mmCIF file of N, CA and C in Angstrom:
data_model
loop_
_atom_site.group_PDB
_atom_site.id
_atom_site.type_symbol
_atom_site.label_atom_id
_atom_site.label_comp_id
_atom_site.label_asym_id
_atom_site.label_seq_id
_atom_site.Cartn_x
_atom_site.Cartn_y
_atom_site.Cartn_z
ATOM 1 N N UNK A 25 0.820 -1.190 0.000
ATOM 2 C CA UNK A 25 0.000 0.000 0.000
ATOM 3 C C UNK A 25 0.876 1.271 0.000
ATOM 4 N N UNK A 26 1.972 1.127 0.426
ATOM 5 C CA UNK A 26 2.983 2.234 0.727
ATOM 6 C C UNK A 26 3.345 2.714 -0.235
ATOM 7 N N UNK A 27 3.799 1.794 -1.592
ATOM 8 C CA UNK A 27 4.500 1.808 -2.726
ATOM 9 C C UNK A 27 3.850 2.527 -3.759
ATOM 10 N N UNK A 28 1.877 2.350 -3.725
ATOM 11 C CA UNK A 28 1.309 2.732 -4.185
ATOM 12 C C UNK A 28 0.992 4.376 -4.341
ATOM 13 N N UNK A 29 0.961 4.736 -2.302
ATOM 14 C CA UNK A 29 0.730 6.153 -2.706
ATOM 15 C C UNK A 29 2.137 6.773 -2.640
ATOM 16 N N UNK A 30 3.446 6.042 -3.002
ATOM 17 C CA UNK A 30 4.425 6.957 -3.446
ATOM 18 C C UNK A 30 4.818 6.900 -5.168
ATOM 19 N N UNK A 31 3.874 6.028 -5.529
ATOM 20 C CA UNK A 31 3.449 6.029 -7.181
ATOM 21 C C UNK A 31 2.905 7.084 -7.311
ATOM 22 N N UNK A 32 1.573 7.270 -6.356
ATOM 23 C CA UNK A 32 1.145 8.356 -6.848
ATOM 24 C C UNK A 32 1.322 9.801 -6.647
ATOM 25 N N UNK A 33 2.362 9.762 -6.011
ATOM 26 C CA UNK A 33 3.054 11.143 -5.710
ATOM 27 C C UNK A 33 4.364 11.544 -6.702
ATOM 28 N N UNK A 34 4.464 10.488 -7.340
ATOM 29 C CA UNK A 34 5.500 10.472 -8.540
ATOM 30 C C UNK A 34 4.682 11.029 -9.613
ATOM 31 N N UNK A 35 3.660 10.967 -9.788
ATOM 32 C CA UNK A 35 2.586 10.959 -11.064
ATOM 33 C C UNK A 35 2.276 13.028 -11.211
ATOM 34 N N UNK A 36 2.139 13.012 -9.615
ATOM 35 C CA UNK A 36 1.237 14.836 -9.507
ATOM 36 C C UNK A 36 3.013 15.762 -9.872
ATOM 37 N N UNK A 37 4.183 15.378 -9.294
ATOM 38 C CA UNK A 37 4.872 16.049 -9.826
ATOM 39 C C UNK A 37 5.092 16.680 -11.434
ATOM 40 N N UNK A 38 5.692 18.184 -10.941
ATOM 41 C CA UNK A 38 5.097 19.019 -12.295
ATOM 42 C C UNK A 38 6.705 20.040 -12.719
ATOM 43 N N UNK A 39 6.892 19.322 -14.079
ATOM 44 C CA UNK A 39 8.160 20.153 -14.046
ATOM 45 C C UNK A 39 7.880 21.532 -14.807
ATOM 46 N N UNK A 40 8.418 22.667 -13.493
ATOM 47 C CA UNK A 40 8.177 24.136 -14.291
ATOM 48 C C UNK A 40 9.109 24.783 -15.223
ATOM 49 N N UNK A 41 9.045 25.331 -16.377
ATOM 50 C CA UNK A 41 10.065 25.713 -17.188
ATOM 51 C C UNK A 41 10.611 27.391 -17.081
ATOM 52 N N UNK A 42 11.789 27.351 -16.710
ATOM 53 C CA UNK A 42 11.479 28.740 -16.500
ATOM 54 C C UNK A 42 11.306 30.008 -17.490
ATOM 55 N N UNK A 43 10.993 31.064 -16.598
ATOM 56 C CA UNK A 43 10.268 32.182 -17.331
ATOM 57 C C UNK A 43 11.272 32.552 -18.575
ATOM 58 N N UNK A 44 13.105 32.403 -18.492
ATOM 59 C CA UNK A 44 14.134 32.092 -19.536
ATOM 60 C C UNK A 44 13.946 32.052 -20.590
ATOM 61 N N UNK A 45 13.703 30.602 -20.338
ATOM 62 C CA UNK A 45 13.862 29.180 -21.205
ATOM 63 C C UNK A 45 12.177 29.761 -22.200
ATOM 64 N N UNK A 46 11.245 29.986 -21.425
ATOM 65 C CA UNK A 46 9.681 30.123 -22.257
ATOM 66 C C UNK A 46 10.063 31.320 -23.275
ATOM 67 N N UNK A 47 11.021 32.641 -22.340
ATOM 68 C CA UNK A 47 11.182 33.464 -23.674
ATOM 69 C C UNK A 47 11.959 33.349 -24.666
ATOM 70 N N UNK A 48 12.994 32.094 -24.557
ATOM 71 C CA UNK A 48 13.662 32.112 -25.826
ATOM 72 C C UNK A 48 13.269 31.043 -26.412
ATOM 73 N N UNK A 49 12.069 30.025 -25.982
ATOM 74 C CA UNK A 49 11.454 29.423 -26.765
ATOM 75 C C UNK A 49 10.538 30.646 -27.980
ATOM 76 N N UNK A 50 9.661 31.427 -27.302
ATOM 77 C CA UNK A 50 8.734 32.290 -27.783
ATOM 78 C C UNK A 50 9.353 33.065 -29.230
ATOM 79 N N UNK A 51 10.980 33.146 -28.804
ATOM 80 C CA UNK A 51 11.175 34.155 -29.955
ATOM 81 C C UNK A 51 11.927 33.352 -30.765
ATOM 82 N N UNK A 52 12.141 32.009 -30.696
ATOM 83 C CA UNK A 52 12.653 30.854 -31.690
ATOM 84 C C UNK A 52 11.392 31.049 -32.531
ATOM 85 N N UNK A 53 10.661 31.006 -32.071
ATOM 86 C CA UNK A 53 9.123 30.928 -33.091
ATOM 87 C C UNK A 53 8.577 31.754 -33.715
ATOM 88 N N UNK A 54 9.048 33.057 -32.969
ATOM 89 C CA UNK A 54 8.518 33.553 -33.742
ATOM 90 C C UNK A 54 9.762 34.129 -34.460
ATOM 91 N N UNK A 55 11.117 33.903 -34.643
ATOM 92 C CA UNK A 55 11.995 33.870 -35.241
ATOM 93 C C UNK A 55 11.873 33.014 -36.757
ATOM 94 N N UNK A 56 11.146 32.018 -36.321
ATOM 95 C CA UNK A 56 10.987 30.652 -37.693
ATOM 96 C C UNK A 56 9.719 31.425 -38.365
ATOM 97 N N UNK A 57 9.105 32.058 -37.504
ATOM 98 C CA UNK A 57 7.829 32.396 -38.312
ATOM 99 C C UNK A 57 7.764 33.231 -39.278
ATOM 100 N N UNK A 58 8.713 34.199 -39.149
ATOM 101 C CA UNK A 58 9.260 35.453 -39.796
ATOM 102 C C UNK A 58 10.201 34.915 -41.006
ATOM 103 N N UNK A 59 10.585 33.932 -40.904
ATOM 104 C CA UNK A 59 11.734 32.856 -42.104
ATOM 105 C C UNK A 59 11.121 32.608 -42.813
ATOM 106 N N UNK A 60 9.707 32.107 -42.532
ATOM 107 C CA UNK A 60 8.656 31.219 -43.391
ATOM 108 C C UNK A 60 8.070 32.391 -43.888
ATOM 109 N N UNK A 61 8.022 33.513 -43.431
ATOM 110 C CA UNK A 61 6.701 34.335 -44.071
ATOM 111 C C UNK A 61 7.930 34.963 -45.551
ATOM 112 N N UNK A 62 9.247 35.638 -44.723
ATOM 113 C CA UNK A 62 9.866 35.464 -45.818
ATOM 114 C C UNK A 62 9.977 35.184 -46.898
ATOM 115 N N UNK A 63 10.320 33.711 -46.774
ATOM 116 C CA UNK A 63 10.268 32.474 -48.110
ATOM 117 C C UNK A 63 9.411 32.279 -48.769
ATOM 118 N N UNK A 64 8.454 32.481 -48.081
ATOM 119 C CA UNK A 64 6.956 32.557 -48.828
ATOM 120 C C UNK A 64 6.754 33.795 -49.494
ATOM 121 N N UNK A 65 6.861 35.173 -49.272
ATOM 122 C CA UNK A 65 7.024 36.230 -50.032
ATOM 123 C C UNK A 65 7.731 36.115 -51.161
ATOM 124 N N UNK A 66 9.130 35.741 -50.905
ATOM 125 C CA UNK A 66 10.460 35.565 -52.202
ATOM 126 C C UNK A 66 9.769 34.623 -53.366
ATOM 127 N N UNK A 67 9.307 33.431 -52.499
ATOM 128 C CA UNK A 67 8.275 32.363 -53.709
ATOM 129 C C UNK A 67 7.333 33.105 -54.864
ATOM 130 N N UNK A 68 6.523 33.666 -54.020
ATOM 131 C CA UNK A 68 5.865 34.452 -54.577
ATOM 132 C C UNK A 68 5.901 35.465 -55.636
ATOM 133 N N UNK A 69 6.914 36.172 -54.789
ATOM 134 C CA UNK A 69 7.803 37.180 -55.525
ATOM 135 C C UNK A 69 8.467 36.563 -57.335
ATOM 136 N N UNK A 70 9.081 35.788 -57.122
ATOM 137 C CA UNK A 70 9.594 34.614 -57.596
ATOM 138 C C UNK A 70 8.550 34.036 -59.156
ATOM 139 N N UNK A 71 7.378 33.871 -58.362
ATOM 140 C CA UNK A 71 6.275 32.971 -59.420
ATOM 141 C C UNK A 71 6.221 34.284 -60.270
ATOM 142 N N UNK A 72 5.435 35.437 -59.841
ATOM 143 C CA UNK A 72 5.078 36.857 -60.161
ATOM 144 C C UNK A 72 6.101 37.295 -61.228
ATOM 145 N N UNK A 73 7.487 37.102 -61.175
ATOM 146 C CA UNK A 73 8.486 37.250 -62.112
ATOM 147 C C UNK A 73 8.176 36.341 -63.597
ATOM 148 N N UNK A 74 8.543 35.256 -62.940
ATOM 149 C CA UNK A 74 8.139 34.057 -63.990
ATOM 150 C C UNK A 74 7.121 34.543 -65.055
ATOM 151 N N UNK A 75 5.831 34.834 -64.517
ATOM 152 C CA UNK A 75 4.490 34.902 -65.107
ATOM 153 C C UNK A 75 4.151 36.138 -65.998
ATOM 154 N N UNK A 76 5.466 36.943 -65.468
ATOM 155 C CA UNK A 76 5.296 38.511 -66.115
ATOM 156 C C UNK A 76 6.667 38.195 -67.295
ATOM 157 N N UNK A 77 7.377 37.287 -67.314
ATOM 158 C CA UNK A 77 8.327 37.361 -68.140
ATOM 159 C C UNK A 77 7.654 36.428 -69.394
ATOM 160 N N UNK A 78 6.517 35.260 -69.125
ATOM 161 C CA UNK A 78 6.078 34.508 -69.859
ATOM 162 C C UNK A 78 5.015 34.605 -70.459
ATOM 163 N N UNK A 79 4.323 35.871 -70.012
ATOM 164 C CA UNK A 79 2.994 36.668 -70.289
ATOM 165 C C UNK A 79 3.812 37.574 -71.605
ATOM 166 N N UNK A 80 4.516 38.370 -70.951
ATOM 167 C CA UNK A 80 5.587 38.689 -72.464
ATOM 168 C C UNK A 80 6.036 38.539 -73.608
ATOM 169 N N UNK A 81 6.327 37.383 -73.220
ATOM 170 C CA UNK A 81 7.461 36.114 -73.947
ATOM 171 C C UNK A 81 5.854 35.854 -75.450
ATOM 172 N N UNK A 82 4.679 35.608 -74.390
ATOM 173 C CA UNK A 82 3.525 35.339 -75.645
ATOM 174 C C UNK A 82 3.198 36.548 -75.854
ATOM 175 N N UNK A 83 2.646 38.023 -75.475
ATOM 176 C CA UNK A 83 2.969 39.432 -75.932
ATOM 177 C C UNK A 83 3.210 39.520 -77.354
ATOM 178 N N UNK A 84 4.832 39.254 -77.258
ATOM 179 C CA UNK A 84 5.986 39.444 -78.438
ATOM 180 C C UNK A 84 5.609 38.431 -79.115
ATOM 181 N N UNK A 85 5.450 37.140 -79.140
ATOM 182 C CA UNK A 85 5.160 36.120 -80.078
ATOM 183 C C UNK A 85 3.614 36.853 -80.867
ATOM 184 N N UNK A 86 2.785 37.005 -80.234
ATOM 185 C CA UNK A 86 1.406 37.142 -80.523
ATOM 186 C C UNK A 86 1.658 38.180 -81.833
ATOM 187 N N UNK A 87 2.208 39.543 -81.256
ATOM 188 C CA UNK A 87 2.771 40.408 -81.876
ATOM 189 C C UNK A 87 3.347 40.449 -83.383
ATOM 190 N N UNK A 88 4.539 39.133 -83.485
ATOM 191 C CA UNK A 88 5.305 38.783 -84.316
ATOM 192 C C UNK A 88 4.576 38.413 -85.308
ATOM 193 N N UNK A 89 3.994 37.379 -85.020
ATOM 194 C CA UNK A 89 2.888 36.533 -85.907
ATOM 195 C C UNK A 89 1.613 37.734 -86.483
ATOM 196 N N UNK A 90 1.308 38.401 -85.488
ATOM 197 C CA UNK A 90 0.378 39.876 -86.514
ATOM 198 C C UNK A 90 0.877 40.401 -87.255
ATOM 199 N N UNK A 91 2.439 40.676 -87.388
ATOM 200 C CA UNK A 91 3.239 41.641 -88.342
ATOM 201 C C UNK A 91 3.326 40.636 -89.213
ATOM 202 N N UNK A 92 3.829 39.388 -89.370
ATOM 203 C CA UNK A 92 4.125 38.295 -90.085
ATOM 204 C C UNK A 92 2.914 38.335 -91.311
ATOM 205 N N UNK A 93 1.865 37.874 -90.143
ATOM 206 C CA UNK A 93 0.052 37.971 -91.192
ATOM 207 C C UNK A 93 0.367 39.775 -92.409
ATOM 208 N N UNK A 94 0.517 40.620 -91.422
ATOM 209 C CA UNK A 94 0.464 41.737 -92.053
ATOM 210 C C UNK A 94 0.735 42.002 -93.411
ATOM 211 N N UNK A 95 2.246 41.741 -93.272
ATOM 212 C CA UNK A 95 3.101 41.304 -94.154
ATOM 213 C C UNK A 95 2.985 40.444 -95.363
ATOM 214 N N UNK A 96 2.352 39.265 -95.169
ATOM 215 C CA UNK A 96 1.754 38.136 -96.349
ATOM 216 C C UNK A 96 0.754 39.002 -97.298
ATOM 217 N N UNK A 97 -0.323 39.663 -96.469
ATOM 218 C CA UNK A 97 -1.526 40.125 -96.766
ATOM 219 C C UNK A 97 -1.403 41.369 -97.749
ATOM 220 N N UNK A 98 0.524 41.960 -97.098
ATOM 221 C CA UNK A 98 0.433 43.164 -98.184
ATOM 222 C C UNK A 98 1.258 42.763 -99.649
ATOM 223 N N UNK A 99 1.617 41.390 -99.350
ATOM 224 C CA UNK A 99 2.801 40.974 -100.834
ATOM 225 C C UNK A 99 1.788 40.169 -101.440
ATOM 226 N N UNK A 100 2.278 41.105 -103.021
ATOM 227 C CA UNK A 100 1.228 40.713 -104.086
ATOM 228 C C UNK A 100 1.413 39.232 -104.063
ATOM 229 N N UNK A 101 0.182 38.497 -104.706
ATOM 230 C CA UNK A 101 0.161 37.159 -104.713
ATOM 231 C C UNK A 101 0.521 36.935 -106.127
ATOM 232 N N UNK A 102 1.627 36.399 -106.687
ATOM 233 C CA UNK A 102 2.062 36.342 -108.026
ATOM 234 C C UNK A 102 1.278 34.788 -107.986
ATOM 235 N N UNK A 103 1.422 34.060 -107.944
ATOM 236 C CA UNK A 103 0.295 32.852 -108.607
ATOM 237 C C UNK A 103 -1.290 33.150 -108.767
ATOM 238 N N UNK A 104 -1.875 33.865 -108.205
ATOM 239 C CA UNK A 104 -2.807 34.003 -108.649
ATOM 240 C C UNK A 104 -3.351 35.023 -109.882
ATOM 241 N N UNK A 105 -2.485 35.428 -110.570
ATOM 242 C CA UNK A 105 -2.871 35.821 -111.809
ATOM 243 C C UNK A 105 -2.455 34.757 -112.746
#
């Protein structure tokens, strides 16, 4: 019976962390959090580049191919006479 309620006095013990240790947990996190929001901006940043260089890229093609048409449309058609 003895063994039992010094089981259960093993069980209620409570380890406290100190007030330290909680603030340089707190600003690890929110240290990582600020990394991630980062990286996630640059990504972003990143795609936004991509999409404006490839939005372009068809721009100038689209472009090319109208002057191209233009061009056909203004040279006389020698086979058909």
């Amino acid at each position: 019976m003895k063994e039992e309620e010094q089981e259960g006095v093993g069980r209620r013990r409570r380890r406290r962390r100190s007030k330290k240790k909680k603030k340089k947990k707190k600003k690890k996190k929110k240290k990582k959090k600020k990394k991630k929001k980062k990286k996630k901006k640059k990504k972003e940043k990143e795609k936004k580049k991509k999409l404006k260089v490839y939005s372009e890229g068809r721009e100038n093609r689209a472009q090319v191919h109208f002057i191209s048409v233009q061009r056909e449309s203004a040279r006389p058609d020698i086979w058909s006479t």
